[in-house]
Amino acid sequence: MTHIFLYGPPGTGKSTIGKLLARNLKLPFIDLDRLIETNTGMSITELMDGSGENVFRDLETAALNNLANEKESVIALGGGALLREENRTFAESHGKVVLLMADVELLIRRLTNSPAKRPLLTGDLREKLTSLLETRGEHYSSFSLNIHGDGNPIEQNVYKVQVAIGRYHLSAMGEYDAIVDRVGQIANLSHERGLQNPIIVTDENVEKLHSERVIDALRTSGYEPKVVTIPAGEGCKNLETVSGLWKSFLEHGLDRKSTVIALGGGVVGDLSGFAASTYMRGIDWVGVPTTLLSMVDASLGGKTGFDLPEGKNLIGSFHPPKLVLADPGLLLTLTERDLRSGMAEVVKHGVISDPELFALCGRGLDWVKDNLEEIVKRAMAVKIKIIEEDPYEKGIRSTLNLGHTVGHAVELVSRFDLRHGEAVAIGMVAEARYAVRVGLATHRLVEALEESLRALGLPVHIPKEMPREDIIRAMRMDKKKSAKAIRFALPVEIGRVELVEVLDLESVLEE
Ligand SMILES: NC(=O)c1ccc[n+]([C@@H]2O[C@H](COP(=O)([O-])OP(=O)(O)OC[C@H]3O[C@@H](n4cnc5c(N)ncnc54)[C@H](O)[C@@H]3O)[C@@H](O)[C@H]2O)c1
């Protein structure tokens, strides 16, 4: 069972944050101290005063061990619950431990205002707390997942915890979790969601690199997965491949209760999701994205589909998955070019609403390679926040098109010589320059954007030889552009984008 344990000194908000976190993740919440009180019929103070700390700690160990078979939960622990090595081992082998910390002054303020009785802090609160923090300092700082809470609204601290553990629950279009974890967890997570009879859809590259681990994990836990392999790349994102998938599903005897597991990049995800959405009027599917782009973008939001010769993604459906499991470890086999390409979408997410993420991108590709997990968790969070607010793209979801209006056109005119992300990088800069020309942004924004993209080795200019009229024609053809005016998502500052209707497309491409 993969619980989420919240731990840390008194006053860090373990229970308050825990309750909201559990609500956001649609998980049960357990407060271990309250559980011990219920089990014994005595308050913590009575237990400590009457029987001493050792007896209380024994009760704590017993209560913790009883959680082994409990359904996945968010669990707030007492401030010293993991001092015992056996307790710590239990918690770390049954889930993730997040250590909450805060400045002493904030803790004192909170504890002074709190009605809860804390036997280890009776007397001079400042003195007792300072001494407790000193004694446990080394212990607390030995937890690698730690969050420094602050006086900001609780929602922000909960958000920090979610990003740190890489776990989100989406409910605006379908109900599903997006989880950053090892791919070996696929079987447990599928069982917990009641998923049945899986068929893995993957492409020829990913099959060689990563399918075995997924198959093994599923087999070990009793599934008998089937596998279908399709050719790699955008060139096969068409009706013929979809039709091939439908036939394979039939041949493998998939019924309405079966599950498609999409193991691959955005192409595999879009095709498998679409095939799942239409096979027998819709069956379950799970996304196991294997490219950076698909982890932070394509696998989230329930859009599935395929291309027509006339344009990208012209046929599709909304069909949310039952689970998205993103393992950043899978990205280590990507070519550098594909990794860079994915980073363009990460930069985009930073520009749209996360200046800190944008700053991290500016550290360059080597830093990114060493910190892929952090990048994936933060960038996923940006997309999820937006699609939860606007799942069917009536408004704010269009901000995700930043860089894509020019980008898609440039990608198309290059006949896909440019990777999607490279084209998006070029598109973002062109659109940012336009934003400066119409007075929405300053030159500093363009400079910052170019700096960041260059640090990642991404292009920032439309290739000189590319005919501008072809790009304009391609922009008009893009499926999202009806009528005469085209709606652009223009960057206004790092962290903010505005939607603007543009009539004169030539003016967008001026240098
Ligand atoms: N549904 C959506 O909301 C959405 C959003 C954005 C993009 N998309 C779509 O996503 C597609 C682009 O996705 P992509 O960039 O992931 O392309 P992709 O799926 O074509 O993958 C790129 C290449 O990387 C290989 N690959 C995948 N994982 C690998 C790994 N771990 N190691 C080594 N090689 C690996 C693939 O075989 C392929 O050759 C486009 O079709 C785009 O339209 C969809």
XYZ file of C-alpha atoms and ligand atoms in Angstrom:
555
model
C 0.000 0.000 0.000
C 1.419 3.426 -0.888
C 0.408 5.775 1.891
C 1.398 9.425 2.159
C 2.823 10.108 5.626
C 3.070 13.700 6.838
C 5.673 14.141 9.509
C 7.483 16.979 11.297
C 7.541 19.023 14.496
C 4.368 20.154 16.221
C 2.734 23.195 14.666
C 3.780 22.475 11.084
C 0.167 21.778 10.123
C 0.374 18.028 9.529
C -3.322 17.515 10.298
C -4.613 20.638 8.574
C -2.510 20.062 5.468
C -3.256 16.329 5.628
C -7.015 16.835 5.540
C -6.894 19.146 2.551
C -4.329 16.973 0.785
C -6.559 13.926 1.293
C -9.528 15.857 -0.078
C -7.555 16.967 -3.151
C -6.325 13.439 -3.802
C -9.677 11.813 -2.965
C -7.974 9.605 -0.357
C -9.004 8.812 3.227
C -7.310 10.836 5.968
C -5.976 9.304 9.176
C -4.567 11.262 12.125
C -2.446 8.721 13.992
C -2.702 10.493 17.372
C -6.503 10.644 17.104
C -6.543 6.971 16.105
C -4.548 6.054 19.228
C -6.927 8.133 21.342
C -9.916 6.342 19.825
C -8.309 2.911 20.255
C -7.398 3.492 23.903
C -10.255 5.776 24.931
C -7.645 8.118 26.447
C -6.144 11.429 25.341
C -2.457 11.635 24.397
C -1.856 13.752 27.514
C -3.531 11.126 29.728
C -1.492 8.367 28.102
C 1.795 10.243 28.438
C 1.102 11.402 31.995
C -0.322 8.088 33.171
C 1.899 5.539 31.431
C 4.925 7.481 30.233
C 6.362 8.218 26.783
C 7.625 4.677 26.182
C 4.178 3.129 26.493
C 2.769 5.818 24.219
C 5.489 5.064 21.668
C 4.579 1.346 21.805
C 0.975 2.243 21.049
C 2.200 4.420 18.215
C 4.212 1.539 16.720
C 1.208 -0.791 16.976
C -1.139 1.740 15.388
C 1.319 2.319 12.572
C 1.729 -1.405 11.864
C -2.042 -1.778 11.678
C -2.017 0.540 8.679
C -0.202 -2.044 6.555
C -3.433 -3.387 5.077
C -5.350 -0.142 5.158
C -6.492 1.366 1.853
C -4.102 3.980 0.478
C -4.423 7.022 2.792
C -2.946 10.345 3.823
C -1.638 9.886 7.353
C -0.636 12.671 9.755
C 1.945 11.357 12.226
C 2.816 12.616 15.682
C 5.934 14.814 15.846
C 8.134 12.004 17.194
C 6.464 9.012 15.548
C 9.438 8.086 13.377
C 12.127 8.462 16.037
C 12.008 4.701 16.413
C 13.940 3.112 13.589
C 11.337 0.349 13.106
C 8.598 2.954 12.661
C 10.633 4.832 10.122
C 11.390 1.635 8.207
C 7.681 0.790 8.219
C 6.641 4.213 6.930
C 9.295 4.356 4.247
C 8.434 0.887 2.984
C 4.693 1.532 2.959
C 4.632 4.877 1.223
C 6.216 8.286 0.976
C 7.193 10.352 4.001
C 6.932 14.108 3.590
C 8.615 16.141 6.286
C 6.954 19.463 7.028
C 9.058 22.224 8.570
C 8.518 25.904 9.355
C 10.325 28.761 11.072
C 10.288 28.639 14.870
C 8.390 31.910 15.186
C 5.622 30.605 12.951
C 5.461 27.341 14.911
C 5.214 29.249 18.204
C 2.457 31.466 16.833
C 0.501 28.459 15.611
C 0.995 26.430 18.784
C 0.008 29.374 20.981
C -3.269 29.678 19.082
C -3.928 25.951 18.933
C -6.383 24.399 21.392
C -4.665 20.988 21.123
C -2.781 19.817 24.240
C 0.846 18.777 23.624
C 2.332 17.051 26.645
C 5.943 17.445 25.494
C 5.515 21.207 25.197
C 3.827 22.101 28.461
C 5.527 24.910 30.347
C 7.578 27.553 28.565
C 6.555 26.890 24.959
C 9.473 28.745 23.333
C 12.047 26.999 25.498
C 10.470 23.551 25.117
C 10.027 23.848 21.370
C 13.541 25.183 20.772
C 15.000 22.358 22.794
C 12.829 19.763 20.981
C 13.915 21.126 17.596
C 17.545 20.980 18.666
C 17.314 17.414 19.919
C 15.446 16.217 16.823
C 17.184 18.522 14.327
C 19.378 15.848 12.762
C 16.503 13.358 12.679
C 14.143 15.760 10.901
C 16.743 16.877 8.393
C 17.477 13.268 7.411
C 14.199 13.060 5.420
C 14.778 13.833 1.775
C 11.247 14.928 0.862
C 10.841 18.059 2.905
C 8.635 21.066 2.575
C 9.281 24.345 4.287
C 5.798 25.633 5.010
C 5.158 29.326 5.431
C 2.405 31.646 6.539
C 0.804 31.592 3.081
C -2.697 30.175 2.628
C -2.846 26.475 3.378
C -3.804 25.654 -0.216
C -0.368 26.832 -1.326
C 1.386 24.578 1.157
C -0.773 21.652 0.100
C 0.114 22.396 -3.522
C 3.812 22.314 -2.545
C 3.317 18.882 -0.983
C 1.536 17.610 -4.103
C 4.345 18.812 -6.340
C 6.946 17.267 -4.003
C 5.282 13.857 -4.070
C 4.174 14.176 -7.698
C 0.582 13.191 -7.151
C -2.575 14.804 -8.494
C -6.222 13.847 -8.808
C -8.121 15.137 -11.810
C -11.880 15.341 -11.785
C -12.997 18.003 -14.272
C -13.137 15.476 -17.139
C -13.381 11.942 -15.761
C -11.778 10.977 -12.432
C -8.185 9.863 -12.455
C -4.861 10.177 -10.704
C -1.681 11.427 -12.298
C 1.186 9.922 -10.357
C 4.945 10.311 -10.646
C 6.432 6.998 -9.547
C 8.422 4.026 -10.778
C 6.846 2.180 -13.688
C 6.965 -1.040 -11.660
C 4.046 0.355 -9.650
C 1.756 -0.130 -12.654
C 0.368 -3.437 -11.398
C -0.490 -2.253 -7.852
C -2.029 0.925 -9.156
C -4.053 -0.961 -11.772
C -5.318 -3.467 -9.187
C -6.327 -0.659 -6.840
C -8.418 0.830 -9.631
C -10.022 -2.477 -10.556
C -8.538 -2.456 -14.045
C -8.777 -5.718 -15.958
C -7.341 -7.656 -18.873
C -4.617 -5.223 -19.980
C -3.216 -4.834 -23.462
C -0.053 -2.770 -23.823
C 0.150 -0.562 -26.895
C 3.662 0.663 -27.559
C 5.897 1.673 -30.456
C 8.858 -0.189 -31.912
C 11.446 1.947 -30.048
C 9.820 1.935 -26.634
C 9.033 -1.759 -26.894
C 12.743 -2.621 -27.019
C 13.650 -0.278 -24.183
C 10.881 -0.415 -21.623
C 8.078 -2.880 -22.339
C 9.701 -5.774 -20.493
C 9.594 -3.997 -17.151
C 5.917 -3.211 -17.554
C 5.073 -6.741 -18.694
C 7.035 -8.270 -15.788
C 5.393 -6.014 -13.216
C 1.936 -6.908 -14.536
C 2.703 -10.646 -14.735
C 4.143 -10.765 -11.235
C 0.881 -9.566 -9.859
C -1.320 -11.950 -11.791
C -2.201 -10.070 -14.971
C -1.627 -11.689 -18.368
C -0.840 -8.651 -20.500
C -0.963 -8.711 -24.286
C 1.233 -6.423 -26.367
C 0.662 -4.603 -29.664
C 3.537 -2.727 -31.251
C 3.051 0.033 -33.793
C 5.642 1.900 -35.880
C 7.230 4.935 -34.211
C 6.651 8.563 -35.080
C 4.063 11.073 -36.221
C 3.956 9.455 -39.677
C 1.841 6.596 -38.319
C -0.586 8.758 -36.360
C -3.344 8.014 -38.831
C -6.580 6.094 -39.357
C -4.731 3.073 -40.706
C -2.896 2.599 -37.404
C -6.079 3.150 -35.422
C -7.848 0.589 -37.526
C -4.939 -1.832 -36.966
C -5.324 -1.308 -33.209
C -9.075 -2.014 -33.289
C -8.376 -5.273 -35.157
C -5.651 -6.284 -32.693
C -8.018 -5.608 -29.803
C -10.566 -7.931 -31.415
C -7.994 -10.612 -32.163
C -6.816 -10.533 -28.547
C -10.391 -10.906 -27.353
C -10.653 -7.544 -25.602
C -14.106 -6.896 -24.216
C -15.767 -3.864 -22.656
C -13.968 -4.451 -19.356
C -10.470 -4.609 -20.827
C -7.821 -1.925 -20.383
C -5.455 -0.377 -22.912
C -2.094 0.641 -21.478
C -0.451 3.283 -23.673
C 3.293 2.913 -23.182
C 5.048 5.540 -25.259
C 5.216 9.170 -26.289
C 2.413 11.479 -27.349
C 1.815 9.580 -30.574
C 1.206 6.264 -28.808
C -0.924 8.048 -26.183
C -3.107 9.882 -28.703
C -3.624 6.786 -30.860
C -4.222 4.320 -28.022
C -6.524 6.729 -26.219
C -8.542 7.222 -29.391
C -8.688 3.504 -30.170
C -9.810 2.888 -26.571
C -12.421 5.641 -26.763
C -14.067 4.083 -29.815
C -13.559 0.333 -29.335
C -16.863 -1.161 -28.171
C -18.065 2.403 -27.516
C -15.227 3.105 -25.129
C -13.015 1.037 -22.850
C -10.593 1.999 -20.071
C -7.090 3.171 -20.787
C -4.022 4.049 -18.776
C -1.263 6.423 -19.860
C 2.340 5.467 -19.192
C 4.097 8.333 -20.965
C 7.728 7.790 -21.950
C 8.736 11.145 -23.444
C 9.075 14.398 -21.555
C 6.479 15.981 -23.801
C 3.957 13.272 -23.099
C 4.613 13.318 -19.333
C 4.058 17.030 -18.904
C 1.522 17.580 -21.637
C 0.058 14.984 -24.011
C -0.909 12.343 -21.431
C -2.888 14.845 -19.364
C -6.273 16.211 -20.257
C -8.078 13.425 -22.072
C -7.549 14.631 -25.642
C -7.010 11.709 -28.006
C -6.896 11.531 -31.777
C -5.009 11.185 -35.024
C -3.909 13.203 -38.052
C -5.370 13.516 -41.534
C -3.155 14.347 -44.522
C -4.753 17.821 -44.332
C -3.527 18.544 -40.824
C -2.584 17.378 -37.344
C -5.111 16.086 -34.795
C -8.097 16.749 -37.027
C -9.961 13.700 -35.771
C -10.253 13.024 -32.081
C -12.261 12.607 -28.939
C -12.195 13.519 -25.289
C -11.626 10.255 -23.417
C -9.825 10.661 -20.085
C -7.602 7.805 -18.910
C -8.147 5.906 -15.643
C -4.586 6.620 -14.532
C -1.440 8.366 -15.696
C 1.791 6.932 -14.334
C 4.872 8.987 -15.183
C 8.282 7.532 -14.402
C 11.007 10.134 -15.080
C 13.537 7.272 -15.071
C 12.181 6.253 -18.501
C 13.396 9.541 -19.955
C 17.050 8.545 -19.582
C 16.890 6.614 -22.851
C 15.537 9.559 -24.871
C 17.805 11.084 -27.479
C 19.114 14.480 -26.463
C 17.077 16.030 -29.251
C 13.819 14.541 -27.945
C 14.649 15.617 -24.401
C 15.317 19.166 -25.578
C 12.137 19.123 -27.586
C 10.144 18.170 -24.482
C 11.803 20.974 -22.556
C 10.194 23.511 -24.897
C 6.808 22.526 -23.433
C 8.259 22.808 -19.923
C 9.510 26.339 -20.675
C 6.039 27.060 -22.037
C 4.440 25.911 -18.789
C 6.849 28.164 -16.888
C 5.955 31.165 -19.050
C 2.248 30.495 -18.662
C 2.121 30.300 -14.893
C 5.233 29.181 -13.016
C 8.130 31.686 -12.945
C 10.123 29.373 -10.646
C 9.881 26.546 -13.161
C 10.935 28.985 -15.881
C 14.003 29.937 -13.816
C 14.914 26.250 -13.393
C 14.803 25.790 -17.187
C 17.361 28.583 -17.519
C 19.917 26.395 -15.718
C 20.449 24.493 -18.945
C 20.188 20.949 -20.221
C 22.819 19.358 -17.969
C 21.039 20.580 -14.857
C 17.741 19.366 -16.300
C 19.148 15.891 -16.929
C 20.119 15.615 -13.271
C 16.777 16.922 -12.038
C 14.228 15.356 -14.356
C 11.924 14.284 -11.561
C 11.541 17.825 -10.232
C 10.986 19.178 -13.732
C 8.314 16.575 -14.509
C 6.432 17.069 -11.234
C 6.349 20.862 -11.498
C 5.489 20.986 -15.183
C 2.696 18.417 -14.785
C 1.239 20.574 -12.026
C 0.930 23.578 -14.350
C -0.984 21.689 -17.011
C -3.213 19.965 -14.470
C -4.179 23.232 -12.807
C -5.252 24.659 -16.154
C -7.171 21.667 -17.476
C -8.966 21.240 -14.183
C -10.223 24.789 -14.521
C -11.159 24.491 -18.191
C -11.267 20.847 -19.354
C -13.027 21.488 -22.673
C -10.987 24.505 -23.765
C -13.651 27.160 -23.459
C -11.162 29.713 -22.146
C -8.004 29.405 -20.071
C -6.974 26.027 -21.568
C -6.222 27.963 -24.755
C -3.277 29.551 -22.955
C -1.556 26.176 -23.410
C -1.432 27.065 -27.109
C 1.331 29.574 -26.383
C 3.910 29.181 -29.141
C 1.752 26.628 -30.917
C -0.017 28.829 -33.468
C 3.236 29.780 -35.141
C 4.847 26.537 -33.899
C 2.406 24.103 -35.543
C 2.677 26.022 -38.810
C 6.476 26.030 -38.765
C 6.489 22.304 -37.879
C 4.191 21.560 -40.802
C 6.087 23.719 -43.318
C 9.380 22.075 -42.244
C 7.677 18.788 -43.182
C 8.396 17.628 -39.649
C 12.163 18.144 -39.995
C 11.723 20.268 -36.907
C 10.648 18.389 -33.793
C 7.396 19.568 -32.233
C 9.224 21.189 -29.310
C 11.750 22.915 -31.559
C 8.886 24.419 -33.533
C 7.147 25.461 -30.313
C 10.346 27.167 -29.116
C 10.512 29.122 -32.366
C 6.796 29.876 -32.102
C 7.043 31.147 -28.525
C 9.774 33.616 -29.436
C 7.912 34.841 -32.558
C 4.719 35.296 -30.531
C 6.612 37.025 -27.691
C 8.188 39.453 -30.177
C 4.711 40.186 -31.517
C 3.489 40.765 -27.952
C 6.233 43.397 -27.568
C 5.264 45.071 -30.851
C 1.641 45.426 -29.789
C 2.665 46.784 -26.387
C 1.685 43.774 -24.269
C 5.181 42.783 -23.181
C 8.678 44.254 -22.856
C 11.917 43.345 -24.650
C 13.154 41.879 -21.382
C 10.576 39.099 -21.725
C 11.876 38.154 -25.174
C 15.469 38.245 -23.917
C 14.640 36.032 -20.937
C 12.774 33.585 -23.154
C 15.575 33.384 -25.719
C 18.168 32.945 -22.968
C 16.270 30.090 -21.429
C 15.629 28.311 -24.745
C 19.256 28.733 -25.835
C 20.458 27.290 -22.514
C 18.489 24.183 -23.475
C 19.892 24.127 -26.990
C 16.562 25.013 -28.610
C 16.171 27.200 -31.733
C 14.705 30.690 -31.374
C 14.342 31.901 -34.972
C 12.173 30.800 -37.886
C 14.601 29.283 -40.421
C 15.501 32.029 -42.930
C 14.728 29.924 -45.980
C 11.223 29.009 -44.786
C 8.677 30.915 -46.943
C 6.648 33.229 -44.711
C 3.547 32.888 -46.896
C 3.595 29.114 -46.387
C 3.675 29.624 -42.617
C 0.731 32.032 -42.793
C -1.246 29.600 -44.931
C -0.468 26.823 -42.467
C -1.570 28.992 -39.538
C -4.923 29.563 -41.217
C -5.359 25.845 -41.830
C -4.659 24.832 -38.259
C -7.851 23.319 -36.915
C -8.222 25.714 -34.014
C -8.420 28.721 -36.268
C -11.922 29.387 -37.511
C -13.186 32.703 -38.918
C -10.847 35.499 -39.999
C -9.226 36.360 -36.714
C -6.891 33.897 -35.046
C -6.703 33.648 -31.297
C -3.158 33.754 -29.931
C -1.966 33.069 -26.418
C 0.554 35.884 -25.990
C 3.055 36.100 -23.139
C 2.686 39.281 -21.116
C 5.275 38.517 -18.442
C 6.946 35.343 -17.186
C 4.036 33.644 -15.437
C 1.194 35.333 -17.333
C -0.363 34.915 -20.761
C -3.255 36.748 -22.438
C -5.583 35.516 -25.172
C -5.680 37.962 -28.078
C -7.519 37.854 -31.437
C -5.216 38.719 -34.340
C -6.392 39.617 -37.855
C -3.157 40.572 -39.547
C -1.046 37.390 -39.542
C 1.812 38.955 -41.538
C 2.469 41.267 -38.617
C 3.006 38.294 -36.291
C 5.944 37.080 -38.367
C 7.754 40.427 -38.686
C 11.256 40.250 -37.209
N -3.291 14.813 -26.489
C -2.742 15.958 -26.210
O -3.269 16.746 -25.402
C -1.412 16.305 -26.822
C -0.699 17.394 -26.344
C 0.546 17.656 -26.893
C 1.049 16.857 -27.931
N 0.300 15.808 -28.375
C 0.804 14.946 -29.449
O 1.971 14.281 -28.998
C 2.744 13.914 -30.137
C 4.199 14.194 -29.861
O 4.592 13.401 -28.768
P 6.126 12.999 -28.541
O 6.962 14.196 -28.682
O 6.144 12.229 -27.285
O 6.450 12.128 -29.828
P 6.527 10.561 -30.119
O 5.465 9.832 -29.423
O 6.587 10.451 -31.586
O 7.945 10.159 -29.517
C 9.139 10.708 -30.069
C 10.162 9.616 -30.342
O 10.702 9.159 -29.115
C 10.666 7.736 -29.047
N 10.578 7.418 -27.635
C 9.499 7.522 -26.827
N 9.842 7.277 -25.559
C 11.153 6.996 -25.564
C 12.082 6.680 -24.544
N 11.741 6.650 -23.257
N 13.370 6.442 -24.906
C 13.752 6.525 -26.205
N 12.917 6.840 -27.201
C 11.629 7.071 -26.884
C 9.495 7.365 -29.892
O 9.609 6.039 -30.341
C 9.589 8.383 -31.022
O 10.491 7.948 -31.971
C 2.202 14.696 -31.307
O 1.482 13.826 -32.140
C 1.256 15.702 -30.659
O 0.182 16.053 -31.502
C -0.902 15.513 -27.841
